[in-house]
Amino acid sequence: MPSRLYTIVVADRTSGVVRRITISARPVIAAVCAVASLPVLIGVGAAWKARGDVAALYVSHQALETENASYRSATESLVGEIDSLQTAIKDLGTKASMDPALARAMDRLPALVKARAMGGGTSAPRAVGSADDYTRTLSALATPEDTFGLLRTLLGGLESRLVDVKKSVDRRNALATATPSLWPIKGWITSTMGYRQDPITGDSDFHPGLDIAGDRGELVHATAAGSVKEAGYQNGYGNLVMLDHGFGLQTRYGHLLSYSVKPGDRVKRGDVIGRVGATGRATGYHLHYEILANGRLLNPLQLLTQQRPRDQ
């Protein structure tokens, strides 16, 4: 069906000019419809775009949730490791504390004894970067995963070094336990270690330990932890107890009235091992006390820095 035609007449009254414009109805209707539908099309497009944006945001949100869950897990793991390290450091600090008198006695031990206790030489310390080095490294990391990875590596290194330090402290504490630093009885010294005039013959004689006077039957205490190597009568020593403390350290307690231990027994520092007597080659009630380090006599006065416990 042919489109209807419409004529629009425009007349200028001043000049009398008349202009006629003929238009078809179909294109006009099409143009009007196009103009009317344009906002609708724009709205539909905007709606589709918004829907796509929402979908993209949802996907991004899901990814962030997954990533955050992973970070939370990693953070909790790191916090757990840090708490564990803090506990280990606190325990290590407790273990490292030591009676100053005992520490002084340990310092006076022969170098060979201390080297044996610490396992000979020590390995070279691992290189440790400065805080600035770690800060620069952290700033250069591309992702949080890299940062967590580096932190785990650092914590692992600290934990490994802490284990090494703990072993060293444990060895030092073992040596401290074995160091004969306690006075075996409360008394006065009647003879020191070295050459002297023999109290029986009057001749010059080498005295291998200390003579500490005491009352008959006074309790004698182990000066360090160890095991009983000998307990019995031995010629001039009379009733003798010999303790082996490890690390090449041994102690002897002579002229005992009696002894309360037997070979193989384990004793702690301060345990009662016998009573003061005058058995063997003795002129009065006293304790003869010796210390040996790697089979060689050591002057007990170098190590006797701690008072003995009260008798029970």
PDB file of C-alpha atoms in Angstrom, residues 5-220:
ATOM      1  CA  LEU A   5       1.681  12.139   1.194  1.00  0.00           C
ATOM      2  CA  TYR A   6       1.177  15.306   3.180  1.00  0.00           C
ATOM      3  CA  THR A   7       1.955  18.855   2.040  1.00  0.00           C
ATOM      4  CA  ILE A   8       2.979  21.540   4.490  1.00  0.00           C
ATOM      5  CA  VAL A   9       2.454  25.130   3.183  1.00  0.00           C
ATOM      6  CA  VAL A  10       4.617  27.904   4.640  1.00  0.00           C
ATOM      7  CA  ALA A  11       3.683  31.476   3.561  1.00  0.00           C
ATOM      8  CA  ASP A  12       5.676  34.644   4.282  1.00  0.00           C
ATOM      9  CA  ARG A  13       3.103  37.458   4.662  1.00  0.00           C
ATOM     10  CA  THR A  14       5.646  40.152   4.230  1.00  0.00           C
ATOM     11  CA  SER A  15       7.084  38.993   0.940  1.00  0.00           C
ATOM     12  CA  GLY A  16       4.156  36.851  -0.168  1.00  0.00           C
ATOM     13  CA  VAL A  17       6.459  33.890  -0.814  1.00  0.00           C
ATOM     14  CA  VAL A  18       4.811  30.532  -0.364  1.00  0.00           C
ATOM     15  CA  ARG A  19       6.811  27.338   0.229  1.00  0.00           C
ATOM     16  CA  ARG A  20       5.376  23.830   0.068  1.00  0.00           C
ATOM     17  CA  ILE A  21       6.993  20.793   1.689  1.00  0.00           C
ATOM     18  CA  THR A  22       5.634  17.359   0.808  1.00  0.00           C
ATOM     19  CA  ILE A  23       6.419  14.550   3.229  1.00  0.00           C
ATOM     20  CA  SER A  24       5.505  10.880   3.403  1.00  0.00           C
ATOM     21  CA  ALA A  25       3.763   9.616   6.580  1.00  0.00           C
ATOM     22  CA  ARG A  26       5.764   6.362   6.826  1.00  0.00           C
ATOM     23  CA  PRO A  27       9.232   7.905   7.320  1.00  0.00           C
ATOM     24  CA  VAL A  28       7.801  10.381   9.815  1.00  0.00           C
ATOM     25  CA  ILE A  29       6.194   7.613  11.822  1.00  0.00           C
ATOM     26  CA  ALA A  30       9.447   5.610  11.663  1.00  0.00           C
ATOM     27  CA  ALA A  31      11.445   8.597  12.892  1.00  0.00           C
ATOM     28  CA  VAL A  32       9.018   9.249  15.722  1.00  0.00           C
ATOM     29  CA  CYS A  33       9.125   5.581  16.719  1.00  0.00           C
ATOM     30  CA  ALA A  34      12.940   5.622  16.605  1.00  0.00           C
ATOM     31  CA  VAL A  35      13.115   8.689  18.802  1.00  0.00           C
ATOM     32  CA  ALA A  36      10.597   7.184  21.221  1.00  0.00           C
ATOM     33  CA  SER A  37      12.397   3.806  21.424  1.00  0.00           C
ATOM     34  CA  LEU A  38      15.878   5.302  21.908  1.00  0.00           C
ATOM     35  CA  PRO A  39      15.523   5.753  25.704  1.00  0.00           C
ATOM     36  CA  VAL A  40      14.181   2.236  25.968  1.00  0.00           C
ATOM     37  CA  LEU A  41      17.167   0.830  24.057  1.00  0.00           C
ATOM     38  CA  ILE A  42      19.546   2.874  26.164  1.00  0.00           C
ATOM     39  CA  GLY A  43      17.870   1.577  29.336  1.00  0.00           C
ATOM     40  CA  VAL A  44      18.016  -2.023  28.131  1.00  0.00           C
ATOM     41  CA  GLY A  45      21.722  -1.629  27.285  1.00  0.00           C
ATOM     42  CA  ALA A  46      22.438  -0.055  30.633  1.00  0.00           C
ATOM     43  CA  ALA A  47      20.574  -2.901  32.358  1.00  0.00           C
ATOM     44  CA  TRP A  48      22.603  -5.522  30.482  1.00  0.00           C
ATOM     45  CA  LYS A  49      25.819  -3.707  31.325  1.00  0.00           C
ATOM     46  CA  ALA A  50      24.843  -3.428  34.992  1.00  0.00           C
ATOM     47  CA  ARG A  51      23.994  -7.119  35.058  1.00  0.00           C
ATOM     48  CA  GLY A  52      27.397  -7.974  33.587  1.00  0.00           C
ATOM     49  CA  ASP A  53      29.114  -5.702  36.094  1.00  0.00           C
ATOM     50  CA  VAL A  54      27.250  -7.337  38.983  1.00  0.00           C
ATOM     51  CA  ALA A  55      28.206 -10.783  37.727  1.00  0.00           C
ATOM     52  CA  ALA A  56      31.844  -9.709  37.461  1.00  0.00           C
ATOM     53  CA  LEU A  57      31.711  -8.229  40.966  1.00  0.00           C
ATOM     54  CA  TYR A  58      30.210 -11.446  42.298  1.00  0.00           C
ATOM     55  CA  VAL A  59      32.986 -13.509  40.731  1.00  0.00           C
ATOM     56  CA  SER A  60      35.569 -11.080  42.120  1.00  0.00           C
ATOM     57  CA  HIS A  61      33.888 -11.229  45.533  1.00  0.00           C
ATOM     58  CA  GLN A  62      33.990 -15.027  45.531  1.00  0.00           C
ATOM     59  CA  ALA A  63      37.667 -14.944  44.569  1.00  0.00           C
ATOM     60  CA  LEU A  64      38.405 -12.444  47.359  1.00  0.00           C
ATOM     61  CA  GLU A  65      36.514 -14.596  49.872  1.00  0.00           C
ATOM     62  CA  THR A  66      38.574 -17.626  48.882  1.00  0.00           C
ATOM     63  CA  GLU A  67      41.774 -15.575  49.003  1.00  0.00           C
ATOM     64  CA  ASN A  68      40.876 -14.078  52.375  1.00  0.00           C
ATOM     65  CA  ALA A  69      40.117 -17.528  53.785  1.00  0.00           C
ATOM     66  CA  SER A  70      43.528 -18.673  52.578  1.00  0.00           C
ATOM     67  CA  TYR A  71      45.194 -15.625  54.167  1.00  0.00           C
ATOM     68  CA  ARG A  72      43.323 -16.179  57.428  1.00  0.00           C
ATOM     69  CA  SER A  73      44.511 -19.766  57.509  1.00  0.00           C
ATOM     70  CA  ALA A  74      48.076 -18.719  56.719  1.00  0.00           C
ATOM     71  CA  THR A  75      47.941 -15.958  59.340  1.00  0.00           C
ATOM     72  CA  GLU A  76      46.618 -18.329  62.008  1.00  0.00           C
ATOM     73  CA  SER A  77      49.403 -20.756  61.152  1.00  0.00           C
ATOM     74  CA  LEU A  78      52.022 -17.992  61.452  1.00  0.00           C
ATOM     75  CA  VAL A  79      50.526 -16.800  64.742  1.00  0.00           C
ATOM     76  CA  GLY A  80      50.685 -20.360  66.048  1.00  0.00           C
ATOM     77  CA  GLU A  81      54.341 -20.651  65.049  1.00  0.00           C
ATOM     78  CA  ILE A  82      55.148 -17.294  66.660  1.00  0.00           C
ATOM     79  CA  ASP A  83      53.372 -18.314  69.894  1.00  0.00           C
ATOM     80  CA  SER A  84      55.321 -21.573  69.881  1.00  0.00           C
ATOM     81  CA  LEU A  85      58.584 -19.687  69.424  1.00  0.00           C
ATOM     82  CA  GLN A  86      57.696 -17.262  72.219  1.00  0.00           C
ATOM     83  CA  THR A  87      56.961 -20.166  74.566  1.00  0.00           C
ATOM     84  CA  ALA A  88      60.215 -21.868  73.589  1.00  0.00           C
ATOM     85  CA  ILE A  89      62.161 -18.635  74.159  1.00  0.00           C
ATOM     86  CA  LYS A  90      60.530 -18.183  77.584  1.00  0.00           C
ATOM     87  CA  ASP A  91      61.356 -21.777  78.554  1.00  0.00           C
ATOM     88  CA  LEU A  92      64.887 -21.300  77.270  1.00  0.00           C
ATOM     89  CA  GLY A  93      65.289 -18.166  79.377  1.00  0.00           C
ATOM     90  CA  THR A  94      64.202 -20.123  82.451  1.00  0.00           C
ATOM     91  CA  LYS A  95      66.633 -22.929  81.680  1.00  0.00           C
ATOM     92  CA  ALA A  96      69.463 -20.495  81.005  1.00  0.00           C
ATOM     93  CA  SER A  97      69.184 -18.860  84.442  1.00  0.00           C
ATOM     94  CA  MET A  98      71.847 -20.151  86.821  1.00  0.00           C
ATOM     95  CA  ASP A  99      73.107 -19.601  90.341  1.00  0.00           C
ATOM     96  CA  PRO A 100      76.011 -17.092  90.013  1.00  0.00           C
ATOM     97  CA  ALA A 101      78.122 -19.128  92.434  1.00  0.00           C
ATOM     98  CA  LEU A 102      77.662 -22.248  90.312  1.00  0.00           C
ATOM     99  CA  ALA A 103      78.455 -20.281  87.162  1.00  0.00           C
ATOM    100  CA  ARG A 104      81.726 -19.112  88.736  1.00  0.00           C
ATOM    101  CA  ALA A 105      82.632 -22.685  89.608  1.00  0.00           C
ATOM    102  CA  MET A 106      81.956 -23.814  86.034  1.00  0.00           C
ATOM    103  CA  ASP A 107      84.194 -21.057  84.683  1.00  0.00           C
ATOM    104  CA  ARG A 108      87.067 -22.464  86.761  1.00  0.00           C
ATOM    105  CA  LEU A 109      86.792 -25.971  85.305  1.00  0.00           C
ATOM    106  CA  PRO A 110      89.657 -27.098  83.046  1.00  0.00           C
ATOM    107  CA  ALA A 111      89.176 -26.217  79.382  1.00  0.00           C
ATOM    108  CA  LEU A 112      89.215 -29.906  78.417  1.00  0.00           C
ATOM    109  CA  VAL A 113      86.267 -30.644  80.703  1.00  0.00           C
ATOM    110  CA  LYS A 114      84.246 -27.734  79.302  1.00  0.00           C
ATOM    111  CA  ALA A 115      85.105 -28.732  75.720  1.00  0.00           C
ATOM    112  CA  ARG A 116      83.971 -32.294  76.400  1.00  0.00           C
ATOM    113  CA  ALA A 117      80.704 -31.038  77.879  1.00  0.00           C
ATOM    114  CA  MET A 118      79.987 -28.784  74.891  1.00  0.00           C
ATOM    115  CA  GLY A 119      80.798 -31.518  72.383  1.00  0.00           C
ATOM    116  CA  GLY A 120      84.147 -30.134  71.232  1.00  0.00           C
ATOM    117  CA  GLY A 121      84.000 -27.411  68.611  1.00  0.00           C
ATOM    118  CA  THR A 122      80.940 -25.508  67.647  1.00  0.00           C
ATOM    119  CA  SER A 123      79.661 -25.104  64.126  1.00  0.00           C
ATOM    120  CA  ALA A 124      79.975 -21.753  62.407  1.00  0.00           C
ATOM    121  CA  PRO A 125      76.897 -19.566  62.946  1.00  0.00           C
ATOM    122  CA  ARG A 126      74.578 -19.154  60.012  1.00  0.00           C
ATOM    123  CA  ALA A 127      74.530 -15.739  58.419  1.00  0.00           C
ATOM    124  CA  VAL A 128      71.591 -13.607  59.431  1.00  0.00           C
ATOM    125  CA  GLY A 129      70.455 -10.602  57.431  1.00  0.00           C
ATOM    126  CA  SER A 130      69.750  -7.253  59.016  1.00  0.00           C
ATOM    127  CA  ALA A 131      66.239  -5.906  59.598  1.00  0.00           C
ATOM    128  CA  ASP A 132      66.738  -3.464  56.708  1.00  0.00           C
ATOM    129  CA  ASP A 133      67.608  -6.357  54.390  1.00  0.00           C
ATOM    130  CA  TYR A 134      64.380  -8.148  55.319  1.00  0.00           C
ATOM    131  CA  THR A 135      62.364  -4.941  54.925  1.00  0.00           C
ATOM    132  CA  ARG A 136      63.731  -4.393  51.413  1.00  0.00           C
ATOM    133  CA  THR A 137      63.034  -8.023  50.554  1.00  0.00           C
ATOM    134  CA  LEU A 138      59.460  -7.792  51.812  1.00  0.00           C
ATOM    135  CA  SER A 139      58.813  -4.621  49.825  1.00  0.00           C
ATOM    136  CA  ALA A 140      60.043  -6.335  46.652  1.00  0.00           C
ATOM    137  CA  LEU A 141      57.645  -9.278  46.979  1.00  0.00           C
ATOM    138  CA  ALA A 142      54.938  -9.325  44.350  1.00  0.00           C
ATOM    139  CA  THR A 143      52.105 -11.079  46.189  1.00  0.00           C
ATOM    140  CA  PRO A 144      51.003 -11.733  49.757  1.00  0.00           C
ATOM    141  CA  GLU A 145      51.730 -15.432  49.156  1.00  0.00           C
ATOM    142  CA  ASP A 146      55.375 -14.511  48.612  1.00  0.00           C
ATOM    143  CA  THR A 147      55.343 -12.516  51.845  1.00  0.00           C
ATOM    144  CA  PHE A 148      53.827 -15.390  53.830  1.00  0.00           C
ATOM    145  CA  GLY A 149      56.330 -17.763  52.258  1.00  0.00           C
ATOM    146  CA  LEU A 150      59.262 -15.587  53.288  1.00  0.00           C
ATOM    147  CA  LEU A 151      57.886 -15.187  56.818  1.00  0.00           C
ATOM    148  CA  ARG A 152      57.525 -18.965  57.132  1.00  0.00           C
ATOM    149  CA  THR A 153      61.102 -19.377  55.954  1.00  0.00           C
ATOM    150  CA  LEU A 154      62.335 -16.831  58.500  1.00  0.00           C
ATOM    151  CA  LEU A 155      60.352 -18.463  61.312  1.00  0.00           C
ATOM    152  CA  GLY A 156      61.682 -21.858  60.307  1.00  0.00           C
ATOM    153  CA  GLY A 157      65.234 -20.503  60.422  1.00  0.00           C
ATOM    154  CA  LEU A 158      64.648 -18.962  63.846  1.00  0.00           C
ATOM    155  CA  GLU A 159      63.164 -22.210  65.140  1.00  0.00           C
ATOM    156  CA  SER A 160      66.168 -24.168  63.857  1.00  0.00           C
ATOM    157  CA  ARG A 161      68.584 -21.748  65.517  1.00  0.00           C
ATOM    158  CA  LEU A 162      66.544 -21.882  68.712  1.00  0.00           C
ATOM    159  CA  VAL A 163      66.888 -25.677  68.742  1.00  0.00           C
ATOM    160  CA  ASP A 164      70.672 -25.285  68.426  1.00  0.00           C
ATOM    161  CA  VAL A 165      70.736 -22.789  71.290  1.00  0.00           C
ATOM    162  CA  LYS A 166      68.538 -25.084  73.418  1.00  0.00           C
ATOM    163  CA  LYS A 167      70.966 -27.962  72.870  1.00  0.00           C
ATOM    164  CA  SER A 168      73.825 -25.723  73.955  1.00  0.00           C
ATOM    165  CA  VAL A 169      71.917 -24.623  77.078  1.00  0.00           C
ATOM    166  CA  ASP A 170      71.024 -28.241  77.898  1.00  0.00           C
ATOM    167  CA  ARG A 171      74.683 -29.261  77.625  1.00  0.00           C
ATOM    168  CA  ARG A 172      75.719 -26.335  79.816  1.00  0.00           C
ATOM    169  CA  ASN A 173      73.067 -27.251  82.399  1.00  0.00           C
ATOM    170  CA  ALA A 174      74.262 -30.864  82.364  1.00  0.00           C
ATOM    171  CA  LEU A 175      77.801 -29.663  83.066  1.00  0.00           C
ATOM    172  CA  ALA A 176      76.481 -27.369  85.823  1.00  0.00           C
ATOM    173  CA  THR A 177      74.734 -30.314  87.459  1.00  0.00           C
ATOM    174  CA  ALA A 178      77.998 -32.296  87.315  1.00  0.00           C
ATOM    175  CA  THR A 179      80.236 -29.493  88.656  1.00  0.00           C
ATOM    176  CA  PRO A 180      81.364 -30.216  92.267  1.00  0.00           C
ATOM    177  CA  SER A 181      80.674 -26.785  93.725  1.00  0.00           C
ATOM    178  CA  LEU A 182      78.917 -27.624  97.013  1.00  0.00           C
ATOM    179  CA  TRP A 183      80.739 -27.852 100.353  1.00  0.00           C
ATOM    180  CA  PRO A 184      80.351 -31.505 101.437  1.00  0.00           C
ATOM    181  CA  ILE A 185      80.174 -30.599 105.157  1.00  0.00           C
ATOM    182  CA  LYS A 186      80.065 -27.457 107.231  1.00  0.00           C
ATOM    183  CA  GLY A 187      83.408 -27.195 108.999  1.00  0.00           C
ATOM    184  CA  TRP A 188      86.851 -25.650 108.901  1.00  0.00           C
ATOM    185  CA  ILE A 189      89.764 -26.588 106.693  1.00  0.00           C
ATOM    186  CA  THR A 190      92.605 -28.247 108.617  1.00  0.00           C
ATOM    187  CA  SER A 191      94.763 -29.055 105.596  1.00  0.00           C
ATOM    188  CA  THR A 192      94.765 -27.759 102.014  1.00  0.00           C
ATOM    189  CA  MET A 193      95.944 -29.453  98.846  1.00  0.00           C
ATOM    190  CA  GLY A 194      99.708 -29.452  98.307  1.00  0.00           C
ATOM    191  CA  TYR A 195     102.902 -30.303 100.107  1.00  0.00           C
ATOM    192  CA  ARG A 196     102.751 -30.373 103.896  1.00  0.00           C
ATOM    193  CA  GLN A 197     104.277 -32.002 106.954  1.00  0.00           C
ATOM    194  CA  ASP A 198     102.686 -35.394 107.415  1.00  0.00           C
ATOM    195  CA  PRO A 199     100.668 -35.278 110.693  1.00  0.00           C
ATOM    196  CA  ILE A 200     101.701 -38.859 111.577  1.00  0.00           C
ATOM    197  CA  THR A 201     105.314 -39.230 110.375  1.00  0.00           C
ATOM    198  CA  GLY A 202     106.328 -35.558 110.318  1.00  0.00           C
ATOM    199  CA  ASP A 203     107.901 -36.008 106.873  1.00  0.00           C
ATOM    200  CA  SER A 204     107.210 -33.795 103.851  1.00  0.00           C
ATOM    201  CA  ASP A 205     104.250 -35.212 101.996  1.00  0.00           C
ATOM    202  CA  PHE A 206     101.900 -34.227  99.145  1.00  0.00           C
ATOM    203  CA  HIS A 207      98.295 -33.923 100.281  1.00  0.00           C
ATOM    204  CA  PRO A 208      95.925 -34.630  97.314  1.00  0.00           C
ATOM    205  CA  GLY A 209      92.833 -32.860  98.632  1.00  0.00           C
ATOM    206  CA  LEU A 210      91.193 -30.942 101.465  1.00  0.00           C
ATOM    207  CA  ASP A 211      90.776 -32.020 105.067  1.00  0.00           C
ATOM    208  CA  ILE A 212      87.619 -30.487 106.520  1.00  0.00           C
ATOM    209  CA  ALA A 213      87.118 -30.988 110.252  1.00  0.00           C
ATOM    210  CA  GLY A 214      83.667 -31.984 111.464  1.00  0.00           C
ATOM    211  CA  ASP A 215      81.801 -33.614 114.293  1.00  0.00           C
ATOM    212  CA  ARG A 216      81.647 -37.385 114.520  1.00  0.00           C
ATOM    213  CA  GLY A 217      78.637 -38.641 112.553  1.00  0.00           C
ATOM    214  CA  GLU A 218      78.000 -35.329 110.765  1.00  0.00           C
ATOM    215  CA  LEU A 219      76.229 -35.869 107.446  1.00  0.00           C
ATOM    216  CA  VAL A 220      78.369 -35.754 104.283  1.00  0.00           C
TER     217      VAL A 220
END
